[in-house]
Amino acid sequence: MTAQPSLSRRAAAELVGTAGLLVVVIGSGLKAAEISRDTGVALIANSFASAIGLGLIITLFGPLSGAHLNPVVTLTSWWSRRTGGEGLGGREALVYAAAQIAGAIGGALLAEVMFGRTPGTFATQVRDGGHLLIGEVVATAGLVLLIQGLGRIGRPRLIPAAVAAYIAAAIWFTSSGSFANPAGTVGRSFSDSFTGIAPESLPGFVGAQLVGGILGLALAALLYGTGPGGGRTAKPGAPAPVGTTAPTALPETGPADGASPEKAAYETIG
């Protein structure tokens, strides 16, 4: 049996993975803006690149840390453990979240430097209004429900592609553009580009994302149950699928602390 990676290695994976995600999101936005002045064309390019990058990052870092890349996913993992399932302990969750935020800020600064811009310039694009906050609640709730649902019906292998596709779609169908990630939102405040968000807009967006995470968990419990495996009986001694990627936010699906390759599922997020 493969030993679980140390917390320091898992934290490093979360930091590098989240940094990579922000490089993809912000970098593709800057490149798209350079190539086309048409906002629609730029958004298509940005959403397409972001989805591909997210799927690849989840696939690469899932076996190490679970590839949460998102404090909401990490908090759902912690909550799952608190309620008797598999997941992260309190100290692990704090380390994950800190690594994700640090990685997001580092990735944003790297993207700015890579495109010859002055790093450390805060975004000026204010995103406020109740309709945008509702969009963030919907985007984050849908993300959590997707991860939980696929895990609980025994389809964790679909999570990397499904999450990538969901984020690409949610960028278009939500009023907020589907940030759906507190760490990513903080990171994007360090880029004064069309993918950025002004620091004064952070409290509302992060609060909406946390509400969305709670709503997603509640919907998953309502639809799939709260017992192990979402109400399904697990086969004793069943071998863990190799190379799967599913969230620790889904501990009820069986072993899924999102930290070890031998687990049946690993976490993800956008």
CSV table of C-alpha atoms in Angstrom, one decimal:
chain,number,residue,atom,x,y,z
A,1,MET,CA,0.0,0.0,0.0
A,2,THR,CA,1.4,3.4,-0.9
A,3,ALA,CA,2.1,5.6,2.1
A,4,GLN,CA,0.2,8.8,2.5
A,5,PRO,CA,2.3,11.8,1.5
A,6,SER,CA,3.4,14.0,4.4
A,7,LEU,CA,1.4,17.1,5.2
A,8,SER,CA,4.3,19.3,4.0
A,9,ARG,CA,4.3,17.6,0.6
A,10,ARG,CA,0.5,17.9,0.3
A,11,ALA,CA,0.6,21.5,1.3
A,12,ALA,CA,3.3,22.1,-1.4
A,13,ALA,CA,1.1,20.4,-4.0
A,14,GLU,CA,-1.8,22.7,-3.0
A,15,LEU,CA,0.4,25.8,-3.2
A,16,VAL,CA,1.9,24.9,-6.6
A,17,GLY,CA,-1.4,23.6,-8.0
A,18,THR,CA,-3.3,26.8,-7.0
A,19,ALA,CA,-0.5,29.0,-8.3
A,20,GLY,CA,-0.7,27.1,-11.6
A,21,LEU,CA,-4.4,27.6,-11.7
A,22,LEU,CA,-4.1,31.4,-11.2
A,23,VAL,CA,-1.4,31.6,-13.9
A,24,VAL,CA,-3.7,29.8,-16.3
A,25,VAL,CA,-6.8,32.0,-15.4
A,26,ILE,CA,-5.0,35.4,-15.4
A,27,GLY,CA,-2.5,34.6,-18.1
A,28,SER,CA,-5.0,33.4,-20.6
A,29,GLY,CA,-7.1,36.5,-19.8
A,30,LEU,CA,-4.2,38.8,-20.5
A,31,LYS,CA,-3.3,36.9,-23.7
A,32,ALA,CA,-6.9,37.0,-24.9
A,33,ALA,CA,-7.1,40.7,-24.3
A,34,GLU,CA,-3.9,41.2,-26.3
A,35,ILE,CA,-5.2,39.2,-29.3
A,36,SER,CA,-8.7,40.5,-29.5
A,37,ARG,CA,-10.6,43.7,-28.4
A,38,ASP,CA,-13.8,41.7,-28.5
A,39,THR,CA,-14.8,40.9,-24.9
A,40,GLY,CA,-16.8,37.9,-26.0
A,41,VAL,CA,-13.9,36.4,-27.9
A,42,ALA,CA,-11.6,37.1,-25.0
A,43,LEU,CA,-14.0,35.4,-22.6
A,44,ILE,CA,-14.3,32.3,-24.8
A,45,ALA,CA,-10.6,31.9,-24.9
A,46,ASN,CA,-10.2,32.5,-21.2
A,47,SER,CA,-12.9,30.0,-20.2
A,48,PHE,CA,-11.6,27.4,-22.6
A,49,ALA,CA,-8.0,27.7,-21.4
A,50,SER,CA,-9.1,27.8,-17.7
A,51,ALA,CA,-11.1,24.6,-18.1
A,52,ILE,CA,-8.3,22.7,-19.8
A,53,GLY,CA,-5.8,24.0,-17.2
A,54,LEU,CA,-8.0,23.1,-14.3
A,55,GLY,CA,-8.5,19.5,-15.5
A,56,LEU,CA,-4.8,19.0,-16.1
A,57,ILE,CA,-3.9,20.4,-12.6
A,58,ILE,CA,-6.5,18.2,-10.9
A,59,THR,CA,-5.2,15.1,-12.7
A,60,LEU,CA,-1.6,15.9,-11.8
A,61,PHE,CA,-1.9,16.9,-8.2
A,62,GLY,CA,-4.9,14.8,-7.2
A,63,PRO,CA,-2.8,11.7,-6.2
A,64,LEU,CA,-0.7,14.0,-3.9
A,65,SER,CA,-3.0,16.3,-2.0
A,66,GLY,CA,-6.4,15.7,-3.6
A,67,ALA,CA,-6.1,18.9,-5.6
A,68,HIS,CA,-8.5,20.9,-3.6
A,69,LEU,CA,-7.1,24.2,-4.9
A,70,ASN,CA,-10.0,25.8,-3.1
A,71,PRO,CA,-10.7,26.5,0.6
A,72,VAL,CA,-14.4,25.7,0.1
A,73,VAL,CA,-13.5,22.2,-1.0
A,74,THR,CA,-11.1,21.9,1.9
A,75,LEU,CA,-13.7,23.1,4.4
A,76,THR,CA,-16.2,20.5,3.1
A,77,SER,CA,-13.6,17.9,3.6
A,78,TRP,CA,-13.1,19.1,7.2
A,79,TRP,CA,-16.8,19.1,7.8
A,80,SER,CA,-17.2,15.6,6.4
A,81,ARG,CA,-14.6,14.4,9.0
A,82,ARG,CA,-16.4,16.3,11.7
A,83,THR,CA,-19.6,14.4,10.9
A,84,GLY,CA,-18.1,11.0,10.9
A,85,GLY,CA,-16.8,10.6,7.4
A,86,GLU,CA,-13.3,10.7,5.9
A,87,GLY,CA,-11.6,14.0,5.4
A,88,LEU,CA,-9.1,16.4,6.7
A,89,GLY,CA,-8.4,17.3,10.4
A,90,GLY,CA,-8.6,20.9,11.6
A,91,ARG,CA,-4.8,21.5,11.4
A,92,GLU,CA,-4.6,19.9,7.9
A,93,ALA,CA,-7.5,22.1,6.7
A,94,LEU,CA,-5.8,25.3,8.0
A,95,VAL,CA,-2.5,24.3,6.3
A,96,TYR,CA,-4.3,23.5,3.0
A,97,ALA,CA,-6.2,26.8,3.1
A,98,ALA,CA,-3.0,28.9,3.8
A,99,ALA,CA,-1.1,27.1,1.0
A,100,GLN,CA,-4.0,27.8,-1.4
A,101,ILE,CA,-4.1,31.5,-0.6
A,102,ALA,CA,-0.4,31.9,-0.8
A,103,GLY,CA,-0.3,29.9,-4.1
A,104,ALA,CA,-3.1,32.0,-5.6
A,105,ILE,CA,-1.3,35.3,-4.8
A,106,GLY,CA,2.0,33.9,-6.1
A,107,GLY,CA,0.4,32.7,-9.3
A,108,ALA,CA,-1.3,36.0,-9.9
A,109,LEU,CA,2.0,37.9,-9.5
A,110,LEU,CA,3.8,35.4,-11.8
A,111,ALA,CA,1.2,35.9,-14.5
A,112,GLU,CA,1.6,39.7,-14.3
A,113,VAL,CA,5.4,39.4,-14.5
A,114,MET,CA,5.2,37.0,-17.4
A,115,PHE,CA,3.2,39.5,-19.4
A,116,GLY,CA,5.6,42.4,-18.6
A,117,ARG,CA,3.2,44.0,-16.2
A,118,THR,CA,4.1,45.5,-12.8
A,119,PRO,CA,3.4,42.9,-10.1
A,120,GLY,CA,1.5,43.9,-7.0
A,121,THR,CA,-0.9,46.2,-8.7
A,122,PHE,CA,-4.4,45.7,-7.2
A,123,ALA,CA,-7.4,45.2,-9.4
A,124,THR,CA,-9.7,48.2,-10.0
A,125,GLN,CA,-12.7,46.3,-11.4
A,126,VAL,CA,-15.4,46.6,-8.7
A,127,ARG,CA,-17.8,43.7,-8.7
A,128,ASP,CA,-20.7,44.5,-6.4
A,129,GLY,CA,-24.5,44.2,-6.4
A,130,GLY,CA,-26.8,41.5,-5.1
A,131,HIS,CA,-27.2,39.8,-8.4
A,132,LEU,CA,-23.4,39.1,-8.6
A,133,LEU,CA,-23.4,37.6,-5.1
A,134,ILE,CA,-26.3,35.4,-6.0
A,135,GLY,CA,-24.3,34.3,-9.0
A,136,GLU,CA,-21.4,33.3,-6.7
A,137,VAL,CA,-23.7,31.4,-4.4
A,138,VAL,CA,-25.1,29.5,-7.4
A,139,ALA,CA,-21.7,28.8,-8.9
A,140,THR,CA,-20.1,27.5,-5.7
A,141,ALA,CA,-23.2,25.5,-4.7
A,142,GLY,CA,-23.2,23.8,-8.1
A,143,LEU,CA,-19.5,23.0,-7.9
A,144,VAL,CA,-19.8,21.4,-4.5
A,145,LEU,CA,-23.0,19.5,-5.5
A,146,LEU,CA,-21.2,18.2,-8.7
A,147,ILE,CA,-18.2,16.9,-6.7
A,148,GLN,CA,-20.4,15.4,-4.0
A,149,GLY,CA,-22.9,13.9,-6.4
A,150,LEU,CA,-20.4,12.2,-8.6
A,151,GLY,CA,-18.5,10.8,-5.6
A,152,ARG,CA,-21.7,9.5,-4.0
A,153,ILE,CA,-23.0,7.7,-7.1
A,154,GLY,CA,-19.6,6.0,-7.6
A,155,ARG,CA,-18.3,8.1,-10.5
A,156,PRO,CA,-15.2,9.8,-9.0
A,157,ARG,CA,-13.2,9.2,-12.2
A,158,LEU,CA,-15.4,11.7,-14.0
A,159,ILE,CA,-14.7,14.5,-11.5
A,160,PRO,CA,-11.6,16.1,-13.2
A,161,ALA,CA,-13.4,16.4,-16.6
A,162,ALA,CA,-16.7,17.2,-15.1
A,163,VAL,CA,-15.4,20.0,-12.8
A,164,ALA,CA,-13.4,21.5,-15.7
A,165,ALA,CA,-16.5,21.5,-17.9
A,166,TYR,CA,-18.7,22.9,-15.2
A,167,ILE,CA,-16.3,25.8,-14.5
A,168,ALA,CA,-16.2,26.6,-18.3
A,169,ALA,CA,-20.0,26.6,-18.4
A,170,ALA,CA,-20.5,28.5,-15.2
A,171,ILE,CA,-18.2,31.3,-16.4
A,172,TRP,CA,-21.0,32.0,-18.9
A,173,PHE,CA,-24.2,31.1,-17.1
A,174,THR,CA,-23.6,32.9,-13.9
A,175,SER,CA,-23.8,36.7,-13.5
A,176,SER,CA,-20.6,36.8,-11.5
A,177,GLY,CA,-18.4,34.9,-13.9
A,178,SER,CA,-18.0,32.0,-11.5
A,179,PHE,CA,-15.0,32.7,-9.3
A,180,ALA,CA,-16.3,30.0,-6.9
A,181,ASN,CA,-13.0,29.9,-5.0
A,182,PRO,CA,-12.0,32.1,-2.1
A,183,ALA,CA,-8.3,31.6,-2.7
A,184,GLY,CA,-8.6,32.3,-6.4
A,185,THR,CA,-10.7,35.4,-5.7
A,186,VAL,CA,-8.0,36.8,-3.4
A,187,GLY,CA,-5.4,36.0,-6.0
A,188,ARG,CA,-7.3,37.7,-8.7
A,189,SER,CA,-7.4,40.9,-6.7
A,190,PHE,CA,-3.7,41.2,-7.5
A,191,SER,CA,-4.3,41.5,-11.3
A,192,ASP,CA,-5.7,44.7,-12.7
A,193,SER,CA,-7.2,42.9,-15.8
A,194,PHE,CA,-10.6,41.8,-16.9
A,195,THR,CA,-10.2,38.7,-14.8
A,196,GLY,CA,-9.4,40.7,-11.7
A,197,ILE,CA,-11.6,41.9,-8.8
A,198,ALA,CA,-11.1,45.0,-6.7
A,199,PRO,CA,-10.1,44.3,-3.1
A,200,GLU,CA,-13.2,46.1,-1.8
A,201,SER,CA,-15.3,43.4,-3.5
A,202,LEU,CA,-13.6,40.5,-1.8
A,203,PRO,CA,-15.7,40.3,1.4
A,204,GLY,CA,-19.0,40.0,-0.5
A,205,PHE,CA,-17.7,37.4,-3.0
A,206,VAL,CA,-15.9,35.3,-0.4
A,207,GLY,CA,-19.0,35.4,1.9
A,208,ALA,CA,-21.2,34.3,-1.1
A,209,GLN,CA,-18.8,31.4,-1.9
A,210,LEU,CA,-19.0,30.1,1.7
A,211,VAL,CA,-22.8,30.3,1.6
A,212,GLY,CA,-22.7,28.5,-1.7
A,213,GLY,CA,-20.5,25.7,-0.2
A,214,ILE,CA,-22.9,25.2,2.7
A,215,LEU,CA,-25.9,25.1,0.2
A,216,GLY,CA,-24.1,22.6,-2.0
A,217,LEU,CA,-23.5,20.3,1.0
A,218,ALA,CA,-27.1,20.6,2.1
A,219,LEU,CA,-28.3,19.8,-1.4
A,220,ALA,CA,-26.0,16.8,-1.6
A,221,ALA,CA,-27.3,15.5,1.8
A,222,LEU,CA,-30.9,16.0,0.6
A,223,LEU,CA,-30.4,14.3,-2.7
A,224,TYR,CA,-28.0,11.5,-1.8
A,225,GLY,CA,-28.3,11.1,2.0
A,226,THR,CA,-25.8,11.7,4.8
A,227,GLY,CA,-24.6,8.1,5.5
A,228,PRO,CA,-21.5,6.6,4.1
A,229,GLY,CA,-21.6,6.4,0.3
A,230,GLY,CA,-24.6,8.6,0.3
A,231,GLY,CA,-26.8,5.9,1.7
A,232,ARG,CA,-25.2,3.1,-0.4
A,233,THR,CA,-23.7,0.1,1.3
A,234,ALA,CA,-20.0,-0.2,0.4
A,235,LYS,CA,-18.6,-3.6,-0.4
A,236,PRO,CA,-16.2,-4.6,2.4
A,237,GLY,CA,-12.6,-4.9,1.3
A,238,ALA,CA,-13.4,-3.5,-2.2
A,239,PRO,CA,-10.2,-2.4,-4.0
A,240,ALA,CA,-9.6,1.3,-4.4
A,241,PRO,CA,-9.6,2.4,-8.0
A,242,VAL,CA,-6.3,3.6,-9.2
A,243,GLY,CA,-5.7,7.1,-10.6
A,244,THR,CA,-9.1,8.5,-9.7
A,245,THR,CA,-9.7,12.1,-8.7
A,246,ALA,CA,-12.5,13.0,-6.4
A,247,PRO,CA,-13.0,15.4,-3.6
A,248,THR,CA,-12.5,14.8,0.1
A,249,ALA,CA,-15.6,16.8,0.3
A,250,LEU,CA,-17.2,13.5,-0.5
A,251,PRO,CA,-16.1,11.3,2.4
A,252,GLU,CA,-19.5,9.6,2.5
A,253,THR,CA,-18.6,7.9,-0.8
A,254,GLY,CA,-16.0,5.8,1.0
A,255,PRO,CA,-12.4,6.5,1.7
A,256,ALA,CA,-11.6,9.9,0.4
A,257,ASP,CA,-9.4,12.1,2.5
A,258,GLY,CA,-8.0,13.6,-0.8
A,259,ALA,CA,-4.5,13.1,0.4
A,260,SER,CA,-3.4,9.6,-0.6
A,261,PRO,CA,-3.1,7.7,-3.9
A,262,GLU,CA,-4.7,4.6,-2.4
A,263,LYS,CA,-7.9,6.3,-1.6
A,264,ALA,CA,-11.0,5.7,-3.8
A,265,ALA,CA,-11.4,9.3,-4.6
A,266,TYR,CA,-9.6,12.6,-4.5
A,267,GLU,CA,-10.9,16.2,-4.3
A,268,THR,CA,-10.9,18.8,-6.8
A,269,ILE,CA,-11.9,22.3,-7.4
A,270,GLY,CA,-12.0,25.4,-9.4
